[in-house]
CSV table of C-alpha atoms in Angstrom, one decimal:
chain,number,residue,atom,x,y,z
Y,20,MET,CA,-37.7,27.6,15.3
Y,21,LEU,CA,-35.4,30.1,13.7
Y,22,GLY,CA,-31.7,30.5,14.0
Y,23,LEU,CA,-29.7,33.7,14.5
Y,24,ASN,CA,-29.9,34.5,10.8
Y,25,ASP,CA,-33.6,33.9,10.5
Y,26,THR,CA,-33.2,30.6,8.7
Y,27,PRO,CA,-35.0,27.4,9.7
Y,28,PHE,CA,-33.5,25.6,12.7
Y,29,GLN,CA,-30.4,23.6,12.2
Y,30,PRO,CA,-28.6,22.0,15.2
Y,31,ALA,CA,-25.1,23.1,16.1
Y,32,THR,CA,-24.2,19.5,16.6
Y,33,LEU,CA,-25.6,16.1,15.7
Y,34,GLU,CA,-25.4,13.1,17.9
Y,35,LEU,CA,-24.0,9.9,16.5
Y,36,THR,CA,-25.0,6.4,17.5
Y,37,GLY,CA,-23.0,3.2,18.1
Y,38,ILE,CA,-24.6,-0.2,17.7
Y,39,PRO,CA,-28.2,0.0,18.8
Y,40,GLY,CA,-29.1,-2.3,21.8
Y,41,MET,CA,-25.4,-2.9,22.6
Y,42,HIS,CA,-24.9,-1.1,25.9
Y,43,THR,CA,-21.9,-3.3,26.9
Y,44,GLY,CA,-19.0,-4.7,25.0
Y,45,HIS,CA,-18.1,-1.4,23.3
Y,46,ALA,CA,-14.4,-2.0,24.0
Y,47,TRP,CA,-14.6,-5.2,21.9
Y,48,ILE,CA,-16.4,-3.3,19.1
Y,49,ALA,CA,-13.8,-0.5,19.2
Y,50,LEU,CA,-11.1,-3.1,19.0
Y,51,LEU,CA,-12.9,-4.8,16.0
Y,52,PHE,CA,-13.2,-1.4,14.1
Y,53,CYS,CA,-9.5,-0.6,14.9
Y,54,PHE,CA,-8.6,-4.0,13.4
Y,55,PHE,CA,-10.7,-3.2,10.2
Y,56,TYR,CA,-9.0,0.2,9.8
Y,57,PHE,CA,-5.5,-1.3,10.3
Y,58,ILE,CA,-6.1,-4.0,7.7
Y,59,SER,CA,-7.6,-1.5,5.3
Y,60,ILE,CA,-5.1,1.3,5.7
Y,61,ALA,CA,-2.0,-0.9,5.9
Y,62,GLY,CA,-3.2,-3.2,3.1
Y,63,ASN,CA,-4.0,-0.4,0.6
Y,64,LEU,CA,-0.8,1.6,1.5
Y,65,SER,CA,1.2,-1.6,0.8
Y,66,ILE,CA,-0.5,-2.1,-2.6
Y,67,LEU,CA,0.3,1.5,-3.5
Y,68,ALA,CA,3.9,1.3,-2.4
Y,69,LEU,CA,4.4,-2.0,-4.2
Y,70,VAL,CA,3.1,-0.7,-7.5
Y,71,ILE,CA,5.2,2.5,-7.3
Y,72,ARG,CA,8.3,0.5,-6.3
Y,73,GLU,CA,8.3,-2.5,-8.6
Y,74,PRO,CA,8.8,-1.7,-12.4
Y,75,PRO,CA,7.1,-5.0,-13.5
Y,76,LEU,CA,3.9,-3.7,-12.0
Y,77,HIS,CA,3.9,-0.5,-14.1
Y,78,GLN,CA,1.1,-1.8,-16.3
Y,79,PRO,CA,-2.5,-0.6,-16.8
Y,80,MET,CA,-4.0,-3.3,-14.6
Y,81,TYR,CA,-1.9,-2.2,-11.6
Y,82,TYR,CA,-2.5,1.5,-12.3
Y,83,PHE,CA,-6.2,0.8,-11.9
Y,84,LEU,CA,-5.5,-1.2,-8.8
Y,85,SER,CA,-3.6,1.8,-7.4
Y,86,MET,CA,-6.7,3.9,-8.1
Y,87,LEU,CA,-8.8,1.4,-6.2
Y,88,SER,CA,-6.4,1.3,-3.2
Y,89,LEU,CA,-6.2,5.1,-3.1
Y,90,ASN,CA,-10.0,5.3,-3.2
Y,91,ASP,CA,-10.4,2.7,-0.5
Y,92,LEU,CA,-8.0,4.7,1.7
Y,93,GLY,CA,-10.4,7.7,1.1
Y,94,VAL,CA,-13.4,5.7,2.2
Y,95,SER,CA,-11.6,4.5,5.4
Y,96,LEU,CA,-10.2,7.9,6.3
Y,97,SER,CA,-13.6,9.5,5.8
Y,98,THR,CA,-15.3,7.4,8.4
Y,99,LEU,CA,-12.4,7.0,10.8
Y,100,PRO,CA,-12.6,10.2,12.9
Y,101,THR,CA,-16.2,9.8,14.0
Y,102,VAL,CA,-16.2,6.0,14.3
Y,103,LEU,CA,-13.1,6.0,16.6
Y,104,ALA,CA,-14.5,9.0,18.5
Y,105,THR,CA,-17.8,7.1,19.1
Y,106,PHE,CA,-16.5,3.7,20.0
Y,107,CYS,CA,-13.0,4.5,21.5
Y,108,PHE,CA,-13.7,7.7,23.4
Y,109,ASN,CA,-17.5,7.6,23.7
Y,110,TYR,CA,-17.6,11.1,22.1
Y,111,ARG,CA,-20.8,11.1,20.0
Y,112,HIS,CA,-21.2,14.7,18.8
Y,113,VAL,CA,-20.2,16.1,15.4
Y,114,GLY,CA,-20.7,19.6,14.2
Y,115,PHE,CA,-23.5,20.1,11.6
Y,116,ASP,CA,-21.2,21.5,8.9
Y,117,ALA,CA,-18.5,18.8,9.7
Y,118,CYS,CA,-21.2,16.2,9.3
Y,119,LEU,CA,-22.1,17.5,5.8
Y,120,VAL,CA,-18.4,17.4,4.8
Y,121,GLN,CA,-18.1,13.8,6.0
Y,122,MET,CA,-21.3,12.9,4.2
Y,123,PHE,CA,-20.0,14.4,0.9
Y,124,PHE,CA,-16.7,12.5,1.1
Y,125,ILE,CA,-18.1,9.2,2.1
Y,126,HIS,CA,-20.6,9.2,-0.8
Y,127,THR,CA,-18.1,10.6,-3.3
Y,128,PHE,CA,-15.5,7.9,-2.6
Y,129,SER,CA,-18.3,5.2,-2.7
Y,130,PHE,CA,-19.4,6.4,-6.1
Y,131,MET,CA,-15.9,6.6,-7.3
Y,132,GLU,CA,-15.3,3.0,-6.4
Y,133,SER,CA,-18.1,2.0,-8.7
Y,134,GLY,CA,-16.5,3.9,-11.6
Y,135,ILE,CA,-13.0,2.5,-10.9
Y,136,LEU,CA,-14.4,-1.1,-10.9
Y,137,LEU,CA,-16.0,-0.3,-14.3
Y,138,ALA,CA,-12.7,1.0,-15.6
Y,139,MET,CA,-11.0,-2.2,-14.4
Y,140,SER,CA,-13.6,-4.3,-16.2
Y,141,PHE,CA,-12.8,-2.4,-19.4
Y,142,ASP,CA,-9.1,-3.2,-18.7
Y,143,ARG,CA,-9.9,-6.9,-18.5
Y,144,PHE,CA,-12.1,-6.7,-21.6
Y,145,VAL,CA,-9.3,-5.2,-23.7
Y,146,ALA,CA,-6.7,-7.6,-22.3
Y,147,ILE,CA,-8.7,-10.7,-23.2
Y,148,CYS,CA,-10.7,-9.6,-26.3
Y,149,ASP,CA,-8.0,-7.5,-28.0
Y,150,PRO,CA,-4.7,-8.4,-26.4
Y,151,LEU,CA,-2.5,-7.3,-29.4
Y,152,ARG,CA,-3.8,-3.7,-29.0
Y,153,TYR,CA,-3.8,-3.7,-25.2
Y,154,SER,CA,-0.8,-1.4,-24.7
Y,155,ALA,CA,-2.0,0.9,-27.6
Y,156,VAL,CA,-5.5,1.3,-26.2
Y,157,LEU,CA,-4.7,1.7,-22.5
Y,158,THR,CA,-1.9,4.3,-22.7
Y,159,ASN,CA,-0.8,6.2,-19.6
Y,160,SER,CA,-2.5,9.3,-20.8
Y,161,ARG,CA,-5.8,7.5,-21.3
Y,162,ILE,CA,-5.6,5.8,-17.9
Y,163,LEU,CA,-5.0,9.2,-16.4
Y,164,ALA,CA,-7.9,10.7,-18.3
Y,165,MET,CA,-10.2,7.9,-17.2
Y,166,GLY,CA,-9.2,8.5,-13.5
Y,167,LEU,CA,-9.8,12.2,-13.8
Y,168,ALA,CA,-13.2,11.5,-15.5
Y,169,ILE,CA,-14.3,9.3,-12.6
Y,170,LEU,CA,-13.2,11.9,-10.1
Y,171,THR,CA,-14.9,14.7,-11.9
Y,172,LYS,CA,-18.1,12.8,-12.4
Y,173,SER,CA,-18.3,11.7,-8.8
Y,174,PHE,CA,-17.4,15.1,-7.4
Y,175,SER,CA,-19.8,17.0,-9.6
Y,176,THR,CA,-22.8,14.7,-9.1
Y,177,LEU,CA,-22.3,14.7,-5.3
Y,178,PHE,CA,-21.5,18.4,-4.9
Y,179,PRO,CA,-25.1,19.5,-4.6
Y,180,PHE,CA,-25.9,17.1,-1.7
Y,181,PRO,CA,-24.5,19.3,1.2
Y,182,PHE,CA,-26.4,22.3,-0.1
Y,183,LEU,CA,-29.6,20.3,-0.6
Y,184,VAL,CA,-29.3,19.2,3.0
Y,185,LYS,CA,-28.3,22.6,4.3
Y,186,ARG,CA,-31.5,24.3,3.1
Y,187,LEU,CA,-33.7,22.0,5.2
Y,188,PRO,CA,-34.9,22.6,8.8
Y,189,PHE,CA,-34.2,19.8,11.4
Y,190,CYS,CA,-37.1,19.5,13.8
Y,191,LYS,CA,-37.1,15.7,14.4
Y,192,GLY,CA,-34.2,15.8,16.8
Y,193,ASN,CA,-30.5,15.6,16.2
Y,194,VAL,CA,-29.8,11.9,16.8
Y,195,LEU,CA,-28.4,9.9,13.8
Y,196,HIS,CA,-28.5,6.1,13.5
Y,197,HIS,CA,-24.8,5.6,12.6
Y,198,SER,CA,-21.4,6.5,13.9
Y,199,TYR,CA,-20.9,8.6,10.7
Y,200,CYS,CA,-23.0,10.8,8.5
Y,201,LEU,CA,-25.0,9.5,5.5
Y,202,HIS,CA,-27.5,11.4,3.4
Y,203,PRO,CA,-30.4,8.9,4.0
Y,204,ASP,CA,-29.8,9.1,7.7
Y,205,LEU,CA,-29.9,12.9,7.7
Y,206,MET,CA,-33.2,12.8,5.8
Y,207,LYS,CA,-34.8,10.9,8.6
Y,208,VAL,CA,-34.3,13.8,11.0
Y,209,ALA,CA,-35.0,16.6,8.5
Y,210,CYS,CA,-38.3,18.4,8.2
Y,211,GLY,CA,-39.8,20.3,5.2
Y,212,ASP,CA,-40.0,19.1,1.7
Y,213,ILE,CA,-37.3,16.4,1.1
Y,214,HIS,CA,-38.8,15.4,-2.3
Y,215,VAL,CA,-35.9,17.1,-4.2
Y,216,ASN,CA,-33.3,15.3,-2.1
Y,217,ASN,CA,-34.9,11.9,-2.6
Y,218,VAL,CA,-35.4,12.3,-6.3
Y,219,TYR,CA,-31.9,13.6,-6.9
Y,220,GLY,CA,-30.5,10.9,-4.7
Y,221,LEU,CA,-32.3,8.2,-6.7
Y,222,PHE,CA,-31.1,9.8,-9.9
Y,223,VAL,CA,-27.5,9.7,-8.7
Y,224,VAL,CA,-27.7,6.1,-7.5
Y,225,ILE,CA,-29.3,4.9,-10.8
Y,226,SER,CA,-26.9,6.9,-13.0
Y,227,THR,CA,-23.9,5.6,-11.1
Y,228,TYR,CA,-24.4,2.2,-9.5
Y,229,GLY,CA,-27.1,1.2,-12.0
Y,230,VAL,CA,-25.3,2.2,-15.2
Y,231,ASP,CA,-21.8,1.0,-14.0
Y,232,SER,CA,-23.1,-2.4,-13.0
Y,233,VAL,CA,-24.9,-2.9,-16.3
Y,234,PHE,CA,-21.6,-2.0,-18.2
Y,235,ILE,CA,-19.6,-4.3,-15.9
Y,236,LEU,CA,-22.0,-7.2,-16.7
Y,237,LEU,CA,-21.9,-6.4,-20.4
Y,238,SER,CA,-18.1,-6.4,-20.4
Y,239,TYR,CA,-18.0,-9.8,-18.8
Y,240,ALA,CA,-20.6,-11.1,-21.2
Y,241,LEU,CA,-18.3,-10.1,-24.1
Y,242,ILE,CA,-15.3,-11.6,-22.2
Y,243,LEU,CA,-17.1,-14.9,-21.8
Y,244,ARG,CA,-18.0,-14.9,-25.5
Y,245,ALA,CA,-14.4,-14.3,-26.4
Y,246,VAL,CA,-13.1,-17.0,-24.0
Y,247,MET,CA,-15.5,-19.6,-25.3
Y,248,VAL,CA,-13.9,-19.3,-28.8
Y,249,ILE,CA,-10.5,-20.4,-27.4
Y,250,ALA,CA,-10.0,-24.0,-28.3
Y,251,SER,CA,-7.7,-25.0,-25.4
Y,252,GLN,CA,-9.4,-25.5,-22.1
Y,253,GLU,CA,-6.2,-24.6,-20.3
Y,254,GLN,CA,-6.0,-21.3,-22.1
Y,255,ARG,CA,-9.7,-20.6,-21.3
Y,256,LEU,CA,-9.1,-21.2,-17.6
Y,257,LYS,CA,-5.9,-19.0,-17.7
Y,258,ALA,CA,-7.8,-16.2,-19.4
Y,259,LEU,CA,-10.7,-16.3,-16.9
Y,260,ASN,CA,-8.2,-16.6,-14.0
Y,261,THR,CA,-6.9,-13.1,-14.8
Y,262,CYS,CA,-10.4,-11.8,-14.0
Y,263,MET,CA,-10.9,-13.5,-10.7
Y,264,SER,CA,-9.5,-10.8,-8.5
Y,265,HIS,CA,-11.7,-8.2,-10.2
Y,266,ILE,CA,-14.8,-10.4,-10.0
Y,267,CYS,CA,-14.2,-10.8,-6.3
Y,268,ALA,CA,-13.8,-7.1,-5.8
Y,269,VAL,CA,-17.0,-6.4,-7.7
Y,270,LEU,CA,-18.9,-8.9,-5.6
Y,271,ALA,CA,-17.4,-7.5,-2.4
Y,272,PHE,CA,-18.7,-4.0,-3.4
Y,273,TYR,CA,-22.0,-4.7,-5.0
Y,274,VAL,CA,-23.4,-7.5,-2.9
Y,275,PRO,CA,-23.5,-5.3,0.3
Y,276,ILE,CA,-25.1,-2.5,-1.7
Y,277,ILE,CA,-27.8,-4.8,-3.0
Y,278,ALA,CA,-28.3,-6.3,0.4
Y,279,VAL,CA,-28.8,-2.8,2.0
Y,280,SER,CA,-31.3,-1.8,-0.8
Y,281,MET,CA,-33.3,-5.0,-0.4
Y,282,THR,CA,-33.4,-4.7,3.4
Y,283,HIS,CA,-34.6,-1.1,3.1
Y,284,ARG,CA,-37.2,-2.0,0.5
Y,285,PHE,CA,-38.6,-5.4,1.7
Y,286,TRP,CA,-37.7,-5.5,5.4
Y,287,LYS,CA,-38.5,-2.0,6.7
Y,288,SER,CA,-39.6,-3.5,10.0
Y,289,ALA,CA,-36.1,-5.0,10.6
Y,290,PRO,CA,-34.5,-4.1,13.9
Y,291,ALA,CA,-32.4,-0.9,13.8
Y,292,VAL,CA,-29.2,-3.0,14.5
Y,293,VAL,CA,-29.8,-4.9,11.2
Y,294,HIS,CA,-29.8,-1.6,9.2
Y,295,VAL,CA,-26.7,-0.3,11.1
Y,296,MET,CA,-24.7,-3.5,10.6
Y,297,MET,CA,-25.6,-3.7,6.9
Y,298,ALA,CA,-24.4,-0.1,6.4
Y,299,ASN,CA,-21.2,-1.0,8.3
Y,300,VAL,CA,-20.6,-4.0,6.0
Y,301,TYR,CA,-21.1,-1.8,3.0
Y,302,LEU,CA,-18.5,0.8,4.1
Y,303,PHE,CA,-15.9,-1.3,5.9
Y,304,VAL,CA,-15.7,-4.6,4.1
Y,305,PRO,CA,-14.7,-3.6,0.5
Y,306,PRO,CA,-11.7,-1.4,1.6
Y,307,MET,CA,-10.5,-4.2,3.9
Y,308,LEU,CA,-11.1,-7.1,1.5
Y,309,ASN,CA,-9.7,-5.6,-1.7
Y,310,PRO,CA,-6.0,-5.6,-0.8
Y,311,ILE,CA,-6.4,-9.2,0.6
Y,312,ILE,CA,-8.1,-10.3,-2.6
Y,313,TYR,CA,-5.5,-8.9,-4.9
Y,314,SER,CA,-2.6,-10.1,-2.7
Y,315,VAL,CA,-4.0,-13.7,-2.6
Y,316,LYS,CA,-5.4,-14.0,-6.2
Y,317,THR,CA,-2.8,-12.0,-8.2
Y,318,LYS,CA,0.5,-13.8,-8.8
Y,319,GLU,CA,2.4,-10.6,-9.7
Y,320,ILE,CA,1.3,-8.9,-6.4
Y,321,ARG,CA,2.3,-12.0,-4.4
Y,322,ARG,CA,5.7,-12.0,-6.2
Y,323,GLY,CA,6.2,-8.4,-5.4
Y,324,PHE,CA,5.5,-8.8,-1.7
Y,325,LEU,CA,7.8,-11.9,-1.5
Y,326,LYS,CA,10.6,-9.9,-3.3
Y,327,VAL,CA,10.2,-7.0,-0.8
Y,328,PHE,CA,10.3,-9.4,2.2
Y,329,ARG,CA,13.4,-11.2,1.0
Y,330,LYS,CA,15.2,-7.9,0.5
Y,331,SER,CA,14.2,-6.9,4.0
Y,332,GLU,CA,15.6,-10.1,5.5
Y,333,THR,CA,19.0,-9.8,3.8
């Protein structure tokens, strides 16, 4: 079928899906998603406001944490319009071009998170392995340059995706499997040759998640080697404790990604609800957990919040 401009058929709208097999209880699901969004948005905004407001937090570690919080806000706000429309208002349609825009931002922010976690591991590496040069190595200008490099890399590598999807005809229907738009989901309803999309998608995943995770592991291997040299056990534990928040954030991000990949590769016959729930965990859990992790595990963040609360009470 050809469109008005003699291009292969592309639907005007795509239909989103809630939770497969759950025809009742959508009010509870909507309430759950609203809770996730509230925790994520309020938590990350609080972290940003605290770092801006408190001078003791004007340090490289907390600048990187601000980047992470800002990025997590981007992830949450990218999915929020269609998720709330699907579960709260039972409106399941999204324009084709709007779907491509949402797909681009969801994937861009997800890949940026990987880069920010890598930058934070470098921060921990310098702080523990070369503490005397910490402030000299991680200057404000270098931190800004690292942030811009992460943004530029993610934007440039993901920029071709909407155009690669736009060129394809869609003849397998217009029903997607999630309440938001993802590239692999769009490929399931696309026709024609999707070889380029799949190859480029694999290249982006390996060059981002693969490379970043290897360098994060390498940085922690070097950190452990440096920590083992410290004679005092108390000092070793103190040094490792400064990394705990970041380790938890890395696990919260990479474990769902690995789980999703393993499910797609080794359990292709899994019920649709399993794939949908795994994708939801991958997108919703890290932005919600990161502010909680840093608020609980980082003493300076806890102090900052307590200071703000005491001022508000007086």
